[in-house]
Amino acid sequence: MLRSVAVLALPNAAAFELGTACEVFGIDRSDTGGPVFDFRVCGPRAGATLPTKSGFSIVVEHGLEATRDVDLVVVPAYGVPPADLPDDVLDALRAAHARGAWILSICSGAFALGEAGLLDGRRCTTHWMHAAALAARFPATTVDPDVLYVEDGRVITGAGTAAGIDACLHLVRRELGAAAAASVARRMVVPPQRDGGQAQYVETPLPPQADTLAPLLAWMVEHLDEDLSVPALAARAFTSERTFARRFRAETGATPAAWVARQRVARAQELLERTDAPVDEVARRSGFGTGALLRHHFARTLGTTPLSYRRQFTCAADDPTDDVASLTA
């Protein structure tokens, strides 16, 4: 059973991710029925002053010896790209894993696990911005950039920032049960379990490399509910269909159909967040035409459904007609 936790703070630690681990595991919630952990924050050396990425430093009371007898070692994000770590830090992670402790990383903390060899042969995740770098640096692991967290053996890797909360609560739920996880989540005012992957958090702005097509791309975003087929777009660009398709891929890195579909998903996300329009209406105004087609693209692109997305991200005003009007193309 999960009773003791050490959070390993490393140089250039990310304040939020470090705070996430402290918030989940470091607070006595027994007054509301929550769990209590033997909790400590440690660093490469006891008493060391460590810089953070947020412009302030922290002093850690414990050194690596704090990882020797705990049930869980948490490694928060510690820099982008993370620097190579001292051998004694990597040895401490390997030793904790070898004796059966849980190892949990948040965001770029996965790089520390990779350096220690704990990701070899495993699935893992990290923030979507660092997924390619993690996969390139540690080719023996399989990086999944489209999930909130991955559990493989006794190694858990969480994606970016708030997904660290999901990973930590997942472990609490797995070890101590749903009631314990719900108690922690209730005090933190977060959902005890979220659906979907982190693909739903990846924004898709207009590609900055677009050159000759930039004005057309901007027009397309404003007219997603119109005919955006290659023949129609090529005519607007005064080129042949073949030339248009070739230039579009060269300037955006995607086919016209794929680019339009992703922009329509983004518009549907906006409508679901800011209005209470029915799914079929969202589908019409985002250019998908039918709710069935919208649901298909949401499942393929975001790994969730329109209604689930709305439940998680809605910010509709008290009078939704104002937002409806402002988002009507």
mmCIF file of C-alpha atoms in Angstrom, residues 38-251:
data_model
loop_
_atom_site.group_PDB
_atom_site.id
_atom_site.type_symbol
_atom_site.label_atom_id
_atom_site.label_comp_id
_atom_site.label_asym_id
_atom_site.label_seq_id
_atom_site.Cartn_x
_atom_site.Cartn_y
_atom_site.Cartn_z
ATOM 1 C CA ASP A 38 4.921 10.125 5.010
ATOM 2 C CA PHE A 39 6.089 12.864 2.666
ATOM 3 C CA ARG A 40 9.395 14.526 1.932
ATOM 4 C CA VAL A 41 10.979 16.708 -0.764
ATOM 5 C CA CYS A 42 14.558 15.820 -1.574
ATOM 6 C CA GLY A 43 17.279 16.878 -3.974
ATOM 7 C CA PRO A 44 20.686 15.740 -5.160
ATOM 8 C CA ARG A 45 22.127 17.000 -1.842
ATOM 9 C CA ALA A 46 20.556 17.785 1.529
ATOM 10 C CA GLY A 47 20.343 21.499 2.187
ATOM 11 C CA ALA A 48 21.085 22.369 -1.443
ATOM 12 C CA THR A 49 19.604 25.500 -2.982
ATOM 13 C CA LEU A 50 17.994 24.633 -6.306
ATOM 14 C CA PRO A 51 16.915 27.143 -8.959
ATOM 15 C CA THR A 52 13.451 26.806 -10.477
ATOM 16 C CA LYS A 53 12.235 27.762 -13.935
ATOM 17 C CA SER A 54 10.053 30.469 -12.391
ATOM 18 C CA GLY A 55 12.716 32.871 -11.154
ATOM 19 C CA PHE A 56 13.068 31.764 -7.537
ATOM 20 C CA SER A 57 15.051 29.104 -5.710
ATOM 21 C CA ILE A 58 14.136 26.446 -3.158
ATOM 22 C CA VAL A 59 16.111 24.788 -0.388
ATOM 23 C CA VAL A 60 15.555 21.059 0.043
ATOM 24 C CA GLU A 61 15.899 19.499 3.466
ATOM 25 C CA HIS A 62 16.658 15.953 2.354
ATOM 26 C CA GLY A 63 19.202 14.375 0.029
ATOM 27 C CA LEU A 64 18.935 11.256 -2.103
ATOM 28 C CA GLU A 65 18.841 9.063 1.008
ATOM 29 C CA ALA A 66 15.154 10.052 1.267
ATOM 30 C CA THR A 67 14.398 7.855 -1.754
ATOM 31 C CA ARG A 68 15.771 4.654 -0.187
ATOM 32 C CA ASP A 69 12.722 3.493 1.771
ATOM 33 C CA VAL A 70 9.693 5.177 0.211
ATOM 34 C CA ASP A 71 6.874 3.551 -1.735
ATOM 35 C CA LEU A 72 6.872 6.252 -4.436
ATOM 36 C CA VAL A 73 9.452 8.560 -5.991
ATOM 37 C CA VAL A 74 8.029 11.461 -8.007
ATOM 38 C CA VAL A 75 10.174 13.331 -10.549
ATOM 39 C CA PRO A 76 8.586 16.633 -11.644
ATOM 40 C CA ALA A 77 9.609 18.576 -14.738
ATOM 41 C CA TYR A 78 13.085 20.066 -14.455
ATOM 42 C CA GLY A 79 14.036 21.930 -17.629
ATOM 43 C CA VAL A 80 13.553 22.048 -21.382
ATOM 44 C CA PRO A 81 15.569 20.358 -22.671
ATOM 45 C CA PRO A 82 16.562 18.671 -19.402
ATOM 46 C CA ALA A 83 20.301 18.549 -18.720
ATOM 47 C CA ASP A 84 22.165 15.297 -18.074
ATOM 48 C CA LEU A 85 21.837 14.184 -14.472
ATOM 49 C CA PRO A 86 24.572 13.059 -12.051
ATOM 50 C CA ASP A 87 25.126 9.344 -11.712
ATOM 51 C CA ASP A 88 24.045 9.311 -8.066
ATOM 52 C CA VAL A 89 20.616 10.695 -9.015
ATOM 53 C CA LEU A 90 20.177 8.051 -11.697
ATOM 54 C CA ASP A 91 21.406 5.337 -9.326
ATOM 55 C CA ALA A 92 18.829 6.432 -6.730
ATOM 56 C CA LEU A 93 16.012 6.099 -9.283
ATOM 57 C CA ARG A 94 17.256 2.697 -10.416
ATOM 58 C CA ALA A 95 17.572 1.457 -6.837
ATOM 59 C CA ALA A 96 14.071 2.627 -5.911
ATOM 60 C CA HIS A 97 12.621 0.883 -8.945
ATOM 61 C CA ALA A 98 14.639 -2.298 -8.346
ATOM 62 C CA ARG A 99 13.257 -2.702 -4.828
ATOM 63 C CA GLY A 100 9.685 -2.325 -6.104
ATOM 64 C CA ALA A 101 8.869 1.332 -5.455
ATOM 65 C CA TRP A 102 6.587 3.228 -7.793
ATOM 66 C CA ILE A 103 8.338 5.788 -10.013
ATOM 67 C CA LEU A 104 6.187 8.640 -11.363
ATOM 68 C CA SER A 105 7.301 11.463 -13.644
ATOM 69 C CA ILE A 106 5.463 14.644 -14.563
ATOM 70 C CA CYS A 107 6.033 16.348 -17.917
ATOM 71 C CA SER A 108 9.766 16.517 -18.757
ATOM 72 C CA GLY A 109 10.541 14.513 -15.630
ATOM 73 C CA ALA A 110 10.259 11.554 -18.010
ATOM 74 C CA PHE A 111 13.735 12.426 -19.327
ATOM 75 C CA ALA A 112 15.214 11.552 -15.930
ATOM 76 C CA LEU A 113 13.501 8.172 -16.058
ATOM 77 C CA GLY A 114 14.822 7.678 -19.567
ATOM 78 C CA GLU A 115 18.376 8.485 -18.498
ATOM 79 C CA ALA A 116 18.064 5.956 -15.696
ATOM 80 C CA GLY A 117 16.987 3.315 -18.213
ATOM 81 C CA LEU A 118 13.577 2.923 -16.616
ATOM 82 C CA LEU A 119 11.700 3.621 -19.851
ATOM 83 C CA ASP A 120 13.482 1.003 -21.962
ATOM 84 C CA GLY A 121 10.933 -1.392 -23.408
ATOM 85 C CA ARG A 122 8.022 0.561 -21.918
ATOM 86 C CA ARG A 123 5.282 2.850 -23.131
ATOM 87 C CA CYS A 124 5.434 6.353 -21.732
ATOM 88 C CA THR A 125 4.312 9.918 -22.315
ATOM 89 C CA THR A 126 5.417 13.473 -21.692
ATOM 90 C CA HIS A 127 4.217 16.924 -22.707
ATOM 91 C CA TRP A 128 3.275 16.900 -26.390
ATOM 92 C CA MET A 129 5.917 19.585 -27.082
ATOM 93 C CA HIS A 130 8.689 17.243 -25.855
ATOM 94 C CA ALA A 131 7.388 13.910 -27.154
ATOM 95 C CA ALA A 132 9.541 13.846 -30.299
ATOM 96 C CA ALA A 133 12.682 14.777 -28.344
ATOM 97 C CA LEU A 134 11.989 12.065 -25.764
ATOM 98 C CA ALA A 135 11.478 9.449 -28.475
ATOM 99 C CA ALA A 136 14.658 10.503 -30.280
ATOM 100 C CA ARG A 137 16.765 10.521 -27.114
ATOM 101 C CA PHE A 138 15.481 7.180 -25.852
ATOM 102 C CA PRO A 139 14.657 4.996 -28.881
ATOM 103 C CA ALA A 140 14.104 1.901 -26.726
ATOM 104 C CA THR A 141 10.875 3.396 -25.376
ATOM 105 C CA THR A 142 7.523 3.956 -27.088
ATOM 106 C CA VAL A 143 6.277 7.504 -26.566
ATOM 107 C CA ASP A 144 2.541 8.108 -26.791
ATOM 108 C CA PRO A 145 1.906 11.876 -27.061
ATOM 109 C CA ASP A 146 -1.886 11.569 -27.095
ATOM 110 C CA VAL A 147 -2.628 10.456 -23.536
ATOM 111 C CA LEU A 148 -2.746 12.119 -20.127
ATOM 112 C CA TYR A 149 -0.608 9.453 -18.446
ATOM 113 C CA VAL A 150 0.766 5.951 -18.965
ATOM 114 C CA GLU A 151 1.230 3.194 -16.413
ATOM 115 C CA ASP A 152 3.644 0.470 -17.499
ATOM 116 C CA GLY A 153 4.765 -1.874 -14.768
ATOM 117 C CA ARG A 154 5.475 0.262 -11.703
ATOM 118 C CA VAL A 155 6.456 3.267 -13.811
ATOM 119 C CA ILE A 156 3.930 6.048 -14.433
ATOM 120 C CA THR A 157 4.611 8.961 -16.770
ATOM 121 C CA GLY A 158 2.333 11.994 -16.869
ATOM 122 C CA ALA A 159 1.947 14.460 -19.706
ATOM 123 C CA GLY A 160 2.213 18.223 -19.436
ATOM 124 C CA THR A 161 1.470 20.311 -16.355
ATOM 125 C CA ALA A 162 -2.094 19.581 -15.149
ATOM 126 C CA ALA A 163 -1.877 16.023 -16.484
ATOM 127 C CA GLY A 164 0.492 15.471 -13.581
ATOM 128 C CA ILE A 165 -2.549 15.787 -11.327
ATOM 129 C CA ASP A 166 -4.264 13.061 -13.350
ATOM 130 C CA ALA A 167 -1.235 10.778 -13.040
ATOM 131 C CA CYS A 168 -0.931 11.319 -9.281
ATOM 132 C CA LEU A 169 -4.651 10.789 -8.661
ATOM 133 C CA HIS A 170 -4.534 7.662 -10.819
ATOM 134 C CA LEU A 171 -1.909 6.189 -8.512
ATOM 135 C CA VAL A 172 -3.849 7.169 -5.392
ATOM 136 C CA ARG A 173 -6.942 5.522 -6.861
ATOM 137 C CA ARG A 174 -5.008 2.401 -7.859
ATOM 138 C CA GLU A 175 -3.322 1.951 -4.478
ATOM 139 C CA LEU A 176 -5.895 3.327 -2.026
ATOM 140 C CA GLY A 177 -9.192 3.165 -3.899
ATOM 141 C CA ALA A 178 -11.635 5.521 -5.585
ATOM 142 C CA ALA A 179 -12.834 7.063 -2.319
ATOM 143 C CA ALA A 180 -9.326 8.215 -1.397
ATOM 144 C CA ALA A 181 -8.742 9.685 -4.842
ATOM 145 C CA ALA A 182 -12.113 11.427 -4.749
ATOM 146 C CA SER A 183 -11.320 12.917 -1.353
ATOM 147 C CA VAL A 184 -8.028 14.369 -2.592
ATOM 148 C CA ALA A 185 -9.637 15.637 -5.801
ATOM 149 C CA ARG A 186 -12.509 17.257 -3.913
ATOM 150 C CA ARG A 187 -10.119 19.241 -1.732
ATOM 151 C CA MET A 188 -8.126 20.261 -4.826
ATOM 152 C CA VAL A 189 -11.357 21.167 -6.682
ATOM 153 C CA VAL A 190 -10.441 19.020 -9.691
ATOM 154 C CA PRO A 191 -12.175 16.031 -11.305
ATOM 155 C CA PRO A 192 -10.982 12.733 -9.797
ATOM 156 C CA GLN A 193 -10.631 11.255 -13.260
ATOM 157 C CA ARG A 194 -10.626 12.849 -16.697
ATOM 158 C CA ASP A 195 -11.428 11.239 -20.034
ATOM 159 C CA GLY A 196 -9.581 11.776 -23.275
ATOM 160 C CA GLY A 197 -5.967 12.380 -24.191
ATOM 161 C CA GLN A 198 -3.766 15.410 -24.255
ATOM 162 C CA ALA A 199 -4.390 15.823 -27.994
ATOM 163 C CA GLN A 200 -7.402 17.886 -26.981
ATOM 164 C CA TYR A 201 -5.047 20.477 -25.478
ATOM 165 C CA VAL A 202 -2.855 20.916 -28.563
ATOM 166 C CA GLU A 203 -3.696 24.118 -30.376
ATOM 167 C CA THR A 204 -3.340 24.308 -34.163
ATOM 168 C CA PRO A 205 -2.680 27.933 -35.141
ATOM 169 C CA LEU A 206 -2.079 29.011 -38.695
ATOM 170 C CA PRO A 207 1.294 27.558 -39.702
ATOM 171 C CA PRO A 208 3.906 30.327 -39.488
ATOM 172 C CA GLN A 209 5.756 29.019 -42.538
ATOM 173 C CA ALA A 210 2.807 29.695 -44.845
ATOM 174 C CA ASP A 211 3.952 32.154 -47.484
ATOM 175 C CA THR A 212 1.876 32.668 -50.605
ATOM 176 C CA LEU A 213 -1.160 30.934 -49.117
ATOM 177 C CA ALA A 214 -1.333 32.897 -45.850
ATOM 178 C CA PRO A 215 -4.219 35.164 -46.986
ATOM 179 C CA LEU A 216 -6.164 32.152 -48.257
ATOM 180 C CA LEU A 217 -5.615 30.230 -45.027
ATOM 181 C CA ALA A 218 -6.946 33.154 -43.032
ATOM 182 C CA TRP A 219 -10.022 33.299 -45.303
ATOM 183 C CA MET A 220 -10.572 29.554 -44.915
ATOM 184 C CA VAL A 221 -10.625 29.836 -41.115
ATOM 185 C CA GLU A 222 -13.378 32.437 -41.405
ATOM 186 C CA HIS A 223 -15.428 30.282 -43.817
ATOM 187 C CA LEU A 224 -15.146 26.770 -42.452
ATOM 188 C CA ASP A 225 -18.838 26.087 -43.090
ATOM 189 C CA GLU A 226 -18.437 26.658 -46.837
ATOM 190 C CA ASP A 227 -17.168 24.467 -49.684
ATOM 191 C CA LEU A 228 -13.432 24.071 -49.039
ATOM 192 C CA SER A 229 -12.761 21.331 -51.544
ATOM 193 C CA VAL A 230 -9.568 21.419 -53.596
ATOM 194 C CA PRO A 231 -11.406 22.514 -56.792
ATOM 195 C CA ALA A 232 -13.058 25.414 -54.959
ATOM 196 C CA LEU A 233 -9.869 26.482 -53.224
ATOM 197 C CA ALA A 234 -7.726 26.152 -56.339
ATOM 198 C CA ALA A 235 -10.159 28.397 -58.199
ATOM 199 C CA ARG A 236 -9.918 30.997 -55.445
ATOM 200 C CA ALA A 237 -6.109 30.787 -55.570
ATOM 201 C CA PHE A 238 -6.144 31.026 -59.397
ATOM 202 C CA THR A 239 -4.085 27.860 -59.805
ATOM 203 C CA SER A 240 -4.653 24.401 -61.155
ATOM 204 C CA GLU A 241 -5.828 21.806 -58.651
ATOM 205 C CA ARG A 242 -2.539 19.914 -58.897
ATOM 206 C CA THR A 243 -0.423 23.031 -58.357
ATOM 207 C CA PHE A 244 -2.619 24.122 -55.466
ATOM 208 C CA ALA A 245 -2.418 20.750 -53.704
ATOM 209 C CA ARG A 246 1.378 20.649 -54.104
ATOM 210 C CA ARG A 247 1.839 24.228 -52.861
ATOM 211 C CA PHE A 248 -0.553 23.678 -49.950
ATOM 212 C CA ARG A 249 1.398 20.679 -48.662
ATOM 213 C CA ALA A 250 4.706 22.504 -49.131
ATOM 214 C CA GLU A 251 3.547 25.529 -47.121
#
